[in-house]
Amino acid sequence: MRLLSVVLPTYNESKNIPILIERLTKVLAKIDYEILVVDDNSPDKTYEIVDQIASKNPRVRCIRRIHERGLSSAVMTGMASSSAKFYAVMDADLQHDEAILPGLLKAVNEEGFDLAVGSRAAEDGSFGEFSRLRRFISWTATRLAKMLLPGDVKDPLSGFVMVSREVFQQAEEKINPLGFKILLEFLGRVPGLKVKEVGYTFRNRVHGETKLSGSVIRNYIVALMDLRFGHLVSPIFILYCLVGASGILVYFLTIAIGDWLGMPRIRDMGPPPFHSVPASWLLGFALSVTNNYVWNNYITFYERRHKSLRLLTGIITFFLISLVGLLIQTSVSYLLASTGLLASNAGSGINRGIGIIVAVITNYYLNLNFTWRKQRR
Ligand code: GDD
Ligand code: MN
C-alpha cells in the first residue's frame, strides 16, 4: 500500500499540469507516493498530456470522467480509486504551494492529526495578490462558514487538504458531490476532527482561468445549508422560502407606493370583492410573482433553469401555480375560521399563518414537479 496519493482535479489545466507534476516529483522524492489526476474530459485535452506523462512515469495515473463534472465529486472519485494510507488534494493550477506537502503529511502521519490544511490564514500563510473583490468574496464566504459550522479552522474554504484513509471512509458516503469546498464537507460531515493548519502563500494563476463563477457561489450557499440544516430540510426548500419572503417584500412595497401615488381602485369590475380590489394590489401580486419566478429560476432551481422560449411557458406555469396557492391560502384560512377552532376570523394571524404555510408547501411541490420538473437528457 502506498503512503500518499496526491489527487489533482483538473479542468482545462493542460499548461499547468506538466509543471506541477515535475515540481511534485522533486518535493516528494523521499516519499512513497502516487499522483492521480482526475480530469472531467477537459476541452483542452488535459487528459492527453497526463496520459503521455503517465506512459513514462509509473507514479502518475489519469482518470478521465466523461459524464460527470464538479470539483468535489472529482476529488471523491480520485480518493475512491486509490488505496493509499493518506490522501492529499490540491489545485492543479499552481496556486497551491506544493512545498508544504511534507509538512501536511507529517501532521497526519506522525503528529496525530486527522486532517491537515494548507492554509492562507494561518501563521506564515497569505492570500497573496488576491484582488480586492476576491478577497471580499472569500472573507464573506469564510464568515458564513464559521457562523454555520463548528470548529475554528481559520481557512475553512481551502481546497488544499490532507486526510487519512479512515477520515475519507467516514465521510465518503455523506459528502455532497455538488460542492466546491471539499474541506467544509469533511469538517461538517465528520465531527470532532483534529485539524492542523500549515501556512502557505496563495499564488496567482499564470495559465488558464478560474472556474469560480456565479453558480459556484449559489452552489456554495446550497452546500453550506445542506451541511447545517440538511438533516432537517432540503436546502432547495430553504432557498424557495427565502425567495418567497423577498416576494412578500416586493408585494407590500408596491402597495405602499401605489397608495402613496393614489393609484385608482378598480371600482367597476362587478360585484364584491372585485370592486374593492386596488389596482396596486394586482400590480403588487404580479410584480411579486415575477420577482419570485426570476430568483427561483436563477437561484433556487438553478440546475433546471429555463432559457429562451422556456422562460415564457415557465413564467405562465409559475403564475398559474401562484394563483392556485392564493386560492389554497384563502380557502384554508376561511375553512379554519369556519370551524372556529383557533380564531373565528379568517383574517386573524393564526388562521392566515396556517393558510400561508399550507400554500407554501403545496406550491413548492407543484413548482418542483411542474414548473421546474426534471428534464430528461
Ligand atoms: N475534475 C474537475 N472538475 N476539476 C475541476 C473542476 C471540475 O468541474 N472545476 C475546477 N476544477 C479544478 C481546476 O482545474 C483546478 O485544478 C482546481 O479544481 C481549482 O479550480 P479553480 O477554478 O482554479 O478554483 P479557484 O482557484 O477559484 O478556487 C480554488 O482554490 C481555493 C483556494 O484554495 C478551489 O480549490 C477552492 O476550493 C479553494 O478554496
Ligand atoms: Mn485556482
XYZ file of C-alpha atoms and ligand atoms in Angstrom:
417
model
C 0.000 0.000 0.000
C 1.299 3.406 -0.966
C 1.798 6.009 1.711
C 0.466 9.021 -0.158
C -1.854 9.635 -3.056
C -1.952 13.171 -4.422
C -5.311 13.803 -6.052
C -5.304 16.574 -8.653
C -8.687 17.563 -10.066
C -8.308 19.217 -13.453
C -10.464 21.073 -15.893
C -8.535 22.801 -18.665
C -5.140 22.739 -16.978
C -3.050 21.406 -19.867
C -0.423 24.120 -19.431
C -0.170 23.786 -15.656
C -0.270 20.055 -15.092
C 3.168 19.147 -16.537
C 4.811 21.870 -14.432
C 3.014 20.739 -11.283
C 3.884 17.068 -11.769
C 7.517 17.982 -12.218
C 7.517 20.060 -9.047
C 5.769 17.283 -7.111
C 8.367 14.787 -8.278
C 11.030 16.928 -6.653
C 9.205 17.712 -3.409
C 8.046 14.130 -2.829
C 11.296 12.425 -3.873
C 11.745 10.738 -0.489
C 8.126 9.642 -0.123
C 6.239 6.627 -1.462
C 3.609 8.481 -3.454
C 1.378 8.376 -6.500
C -0.280 11.170 -8.466
C -3.882 10.776 -9.520
C -5.193 13.320 -11.975
C -8.985 13.353 -12.245
C -9.921 15.153 -15.432
C -13.501 15.836 -16.460
C -12.902 15.411 -20.161
C -11.410 18.903 -20.489
C -11.923 20.583 -23.856
C -8.201 21.456 -23.859
C -7.424 17.725 -23.586
C -5.557 17.891 -20.287
C -6.040 14.106 -20.080
C -3.901 13.534 -23.178
C -0.999 15.431 -21.657
C -1.343 13.428 -18.444
C -1.558 10.125 -20.328
C 1.677 10.995 -22.086
C 3.414 11.695 -18.797
C 1.925 8.551 -17.244
C 3.307 6.390 -20.028
C 6.794 7.293 -18.833
C 6.178 7.797 -15.134
C 4.573 4.867 -13.277
C 3.699 7.085 -10.320
C 1.253 9.077 -12.423
C -2.249 7.955 -13.346
C -5.066 9.724 -15.155
C -8.755 9.170 -14.514
C -10.901 10.662 -17.213
C -14.554 11.191 -16.445
C -16.861 11.685 -19.392
C -20.304 12.261 -17.953
C -19.501 13.826 -14.610
C -18.453 17.347 -13.714
C -17.606 19.040 -10.469
C -14.689 19.668 -8.186
C -15.794 17.828 -5.046
C -17.072 14.853 -6.981
C -13.772 14.668 -8.911
C -11.878 14.639 -5.626
C -14.115 11.872 -4.294
C -13.590 9.844 -7.454
C -9.827 10.216 -7.068
C -9.770 9.198 -3.427
C -12.144 6.293 -4.006
C -9.928 4.853 -6.719
C -6.778 4.826 -4.658
C -5.768 2.714 -1.714
C -3.079 4.895 -0.194
C -2.804 5.499 3.524
C -3.112 9.253 3.112
C -4.714 11.443 0.503
C -3.693 14.952 -0.473
C -5.897 17.193 -2.595
C -4.589 20.283 -4.275
C -5.443 22.549 -7.165
C -3.631 21.729 -10.366
C -3.243 25.367 -11.382
C -0.049 26.014 -9.373
C -1.869 28.309 -6.928
C -1.233 25.927 -4.017
C 2.354 25.688 -2.794
C 3.496 22.079 -3.114
C 6.445 22.787 -0.787
C 4.255 22.313 2.304
C 3.146 18.798 1.315
C 5.779 17.098 3.520
C 4.608 19.253 6.432
C 0.983 18.290 5.836
C 1.933 14.631 5.630
C 3.904 14.832 8.839
C 0.871 16.275 10.648
C -1.385 13.349 9.768
C 1.262 10.636 9.716
C 3.360 11.493 12.766
C 1.711 14.207 14.820
C -1.637 12.517 15.333
C -3.883 14.922 13.411
C -6.886 13.598 11.473
C -6.678 16.267 8.833
C -4.150 18.879 7.717
C -4.987 22.038 5.804
C -2.838 24.172 3.557
C -3.936 27.481 4.995
C -3.802 31.023 3.699
C -4.962 32.387 7.029
C -2.626 30.539 9.403
C 0.743 31.791 10.565
C 3.134 32.006 7.594
C 0.141 31.926 5.278
C -1.091 34.620 2.934
C -3.764 35.243 0.346
C -1.058 36.587 -1.926
C -2.171 39.047 -4.557
C -5.871 38.331 -4.228
C -7.863 41.094 -5.895
C -9.959 43.253 -3.588
C -13.159 41.692 -4.930
C -11.999 38.100 -4.456
C -10.721 38.950 -1.009
C -14.143 40.317 -0.116
C -15.999 37.301 -1.524
C -13.617 34.965 0.270
C -13.971 36.902 3.535
C -17.790 36.824 3.384
C -17.868 33.141 2.497
C -15.442 32.339 5.327
C -17.553 34.270 7.857
C -20.654 32.449 6.671
C -18.961 29.069 7.060
C -17.682 29.911 10.522
C -21.121 31.096 11.566
C -22.834 27.912 10.446
C -20.275 25.232 11.183
C -18.471 24.073 14.307
C -14.710 24.164 14.794
C -12.268 27.002 14.380
C -10.332 26.375 11.195
C -9.001 29.722 10.005
C -9.210 28.908 6.294
C -12.241 26.614 6.022
C -12.576 27.248 2.282
C -9.153 25.930 1.433
C -9.009 23.384 -1.334
C -5.591 22.176 -0.150
C -6.115 19.265 2.230
C -4.538 16.072 3.510
C -6.625 13.338 5.153
C -6.133 9.799 6.260
C -7.916 6.951 4.555
C -10.038 6.461 7.707
C -11.325 10.028 7.663
C -12.161 9.699 3.984
C -14.069 6.493 4.667
C -16.084 8.133 7.420
C -17.069 10.953 5.104
C -17.318 9.342 1.671
C -20.989 8.458 1.606
C -22.156 11.658 3.222
C -20.250 14.139 1.096
C -22.293 16.347 -1.191
C -20.658 15.965 -4.616
C -22.134 19.257 -5.842
C -19.877 21.301 -3.603
C -16.744 23.196 -4.458
C -15.438 23.096 -0.896
C -14.162 19.671 -0.041
C -12.685 20.747 3.312
C -16.034 22.108 4.516
C -17.576 18.778 3.672
C -15.034 16.895 5.786
C -15.369 19.327 8.674
C -19.163 19.287 8.534
C -19.705 15.558 7.982
C -17.150 14.132 10.417
C -17.469 15.969 13.713
C -14.588 16.351 16.122
C -11.671 16.109 13.677
C -8.255 17.154 14.975
C -7.055 19.677 12.424
C -3.654 21.220 11.798
C -3.230 24.280 9.590
C 0.019 24.799 7.728
C 0.510 28.258 6.237
C 1.388 28.895 2.599
C 1.134 31.803 0.194
C -1.599 31.538 -2.420
C -0.076 32.166 -5.834
C -1.558 33.884 -8.840
C -2.783 31.869 -11.723
C -0.494 32.162 -14.743
C -2.110 29.770 -17.239
C -5.797 29.051 -17.756
C -8.651 30.556 -15.825
C -10.662 30.013 -12.677
C -13.904 28.044 -12.762
C -15.292 30.143 -9.952
C -18.477 31.673 -11.331
C -21.913 32.809 -10.262
C -23.178 29.268 -9.995
C -20.288 28.376 -7.698
C -21.455 30.988 -5.217
C -25.009 29.696 -5.400
C -23.831 26.105 -5.005
C -21.678 27.164 -2.076
C -24.715 28.514 -0.256
C -26.683 25.362 -1.019
C -23.788 23.199 0.204
C -23.454 25.200 3.429
C -27.156 24.973 4.166
C -27.102 21.290 3.392
C -24.249 20.798 5.876
C -26.014 22.724 8.590
C -29.725 22.023 8.068
C -29.720 19.166 5.537
C -30.810 16.601 8.119
C -33.955 18.657 8.757
C -34.953 20.202 5.464
C -33.825 20.400 1.839
C -31.616 23.433 1.123
C -33.633 23.988 -2.052
C -36.743 24.436 0.066
C -34.916 26.978 2.259
C -33.963 28.969 -0.842
C -37.527 28.725 -2.079
C -38.790 30.187 1.208
C -36.199 32.997 1.139
C -37.304 33.899 -2.383
C -40.913 33.830 -1.191
C -40.003 36.253 1.590
C -38.463 38.631 -0.950
C -41.712 38.397 -2.916
C -43.725 39.458 0.131
C -41.435 42.456 0.437
C -41.990 43.414 -3.210
C -45.726 42.981 -2.713
C -46.033 45.301 0.266
C -43.653 47.804 -1.236
C -45.756 48.026 -4.400
C -48.937 48.506 -2.407
C -47.349 51.181 -0.271
C -46.059 53.013 -3.329
C -49.456 52.602 -5.037
C -51.265 54.079 -2.058
C -48.781 56.895 -1.901
C -49.292 57.676 -5.579
C -53.038 57.492 -5.025
C -53.371 54.704 -7.575
C -57.008 54.247 -8.576
C -59.059 51.360 -7.309
C -60.754 49.044 -9.746
C -64.322 50.045 -8.956
C -66.343 48.919 -11.887
C -65.364 45.309 -12.070
C -68.623 43.949 -10.802
C -69.771 42.540 -7.518
C -67.603 42.415 -4.405
C -64.913 41.514 -3.643
C -63.682 42.715 -7.037
C -64.860 46.273 -6.872
C -62.713 46.889 -3.845
C -59.512 45.398 -5.223
C -56.997 48.217 -5.598
C -55.023 48.294 -8.809
C -51.885 48.420 -6.716
C -52.873 45.080 -5.217
C -52.995 43.468 -8.645
C -49.737 45.130 -9.587
C -48.179 44.014 -6.299
C -49.248 40.438 -6.925
C -47.930 40.479 -10.499
C -44.628 42.030 -9.521
C -44.036 39.717 -6.582
C -44.812 36.647 -8.689
C -42.432 37.876 -11.379
C -39.799 38.590 -8.750
C -40.177 35.090 -7.326
C -40.044 33.478 -10.727
C -36.798 35.191 -11.657
C -34.990 34.375 -8.404
C -36.298 30.836 -8.325
C -35.239 30.289 -11.904
C -31.674 31.593 -11.470
C -31.025 30.557 -7.883
C -33.384 28.044 -6.296
C -33.772 25.764 -9.303
C -30.520 26.810 -10.993
C -29.739 23.344 -12.359
C -33.126 23.168 -14.008
C -33.392 26.805 -15.044
C -35.396 27.835 -18.079
C -33.729 29.515 -21.018
C -35.065 31.466 -24.008
C -38.567 30.336 -25.003
C -38.967 28.072 -21.998
C -38.926 31.254 -19.900
C -42.306 32.176 -21.312
C -44.099 28.898 -20.592
C -42.193 28.784 -17.319
C -43.471 32.067 -16.009
C -47.036 31.266 -17.125
C -46.970 27.961 -15.252
C -45.487 29.693 -12.237
C -48.202 32.353 -12.366
C -50.984 29.781 -12.516
C -49.498 27.845 -9.623
C -49.222 31.084 -7.644
C -52.924 31.668 -8.229
C -53.636 28.143 -7.016
C -51.543 28.969 -3.962
C -53.573 32.082 -3.309
C -56.736 30.013 -3.565
C -55.374 27.384 -1.199
C -54.210 30.004 1.253
C -57.550 31.804 1.443
C -59.615 28.604 1.454
C -57.569 27.147 4.286
C -57.885 30.264 6.413
C -61.626 30.555 5.708
C -62.162 26.872 6.439
C -60.223 27.154 9.683
C -62.184 30.242 10.649
C -65.476 28.499 9.951
C -64.578 25.726 12.379
C -63.768 28.412 14.914
C -61.070 26.095 16.263
C -58.342 28.713 16.683
C -59.993 32.001 15.849
C -63.296 32.748 14.176
C -61.896 35.328 11.799
C -60.206 34.253 8.540
C -58.004 37.313 8.666
C -56.652 36.579 12.117
C -52.917 35.933 12.344
C -53.115 32.256 13.214
C -55.629 31.251 10.524
C -53.799 33.284 7.936
C -50.433 31.905 9.022
C -51.571 28.308 8.686
C -53.085 29.118 5.282
C -49.762 30.548 4.161
C -47.755 27.562 5.421
C -50.029 25.076 3.656
C -49.884 27.117 0.449
C -46.088 27.457 0.548
C -45.627 23.714 0.903
C -48.148 22.712 -1.759
C -46.813 25.347 -4.149
C -43.261 24.194 -3.574
C -44.153 20.672 -4.629
C -46.214 21.912 -7.554
C -43.331 24.045 -8.795
C -40.798 21.300 -8.207
C -42.865 18.836 -10.226
C -44.348 21.080 -12.908
C -42.652 24.434 -13.423
C -39.124 23.121 -12.889
C -39.624 19.417 -13.393
C -36.567 17.398 -14.206
C -35.783 17.403 -17.911
C -34.858 14.088 -19.404
C -31.494 14.100 -21.136
N -12.137 17.493 -12.473
C -12.561 18.753 -12.256
N -13.870 19.063 -12.498
N -11.698 19.687 -11.811
C -12.156 20.941 -11.614
C -13.499 21.325 -11.837
C -14.382 20.318 -12.320
O -15.567 20.546 -12.543
N -13.622 22.642 -11.534
C -12.411 23.058 -11.142
N -11.518 22.037 -11.201
C -10.084 22.062 -10.862
C -9.281 23.111 -11.591
O -8.771 22.650 -12.805
C -8.186 23.408 -10.570
O -7.165 22.449 -10.643
C -8.908 23.226 -9.245
O -10.003 22.381 -9.498
C -9.374 24.561 -8.654
O -10.182 25.232 -9.573
P -10.067 26.797 -9.821
O -11.042 27.143 -10.879
O -8.655 27.199 -10.011
O -10.656 27.310 -8.443
P -10.228 28.586 -7.603
O -8.776 28.905 -7.721
O -11.171 29.668 -7.918
O -10.543 28.051 -6.131
C -9.734 27.019 -5.636
O -8.837 27.447 -4.678
C -9.397 27.937 -3.493
C -8.316 28.326 -2.560
O -7.551 27.215 -2.206
C -10.608 25.895 -5.067
O -9.784 24.793 -4.716
C -11.303 26.351 -3.831
O -11.978 25.252 -3.267
C -10.299 26.893 -2.856
O -10.947 27.500 -1.798
Mn -7.341 28.283 -8.871
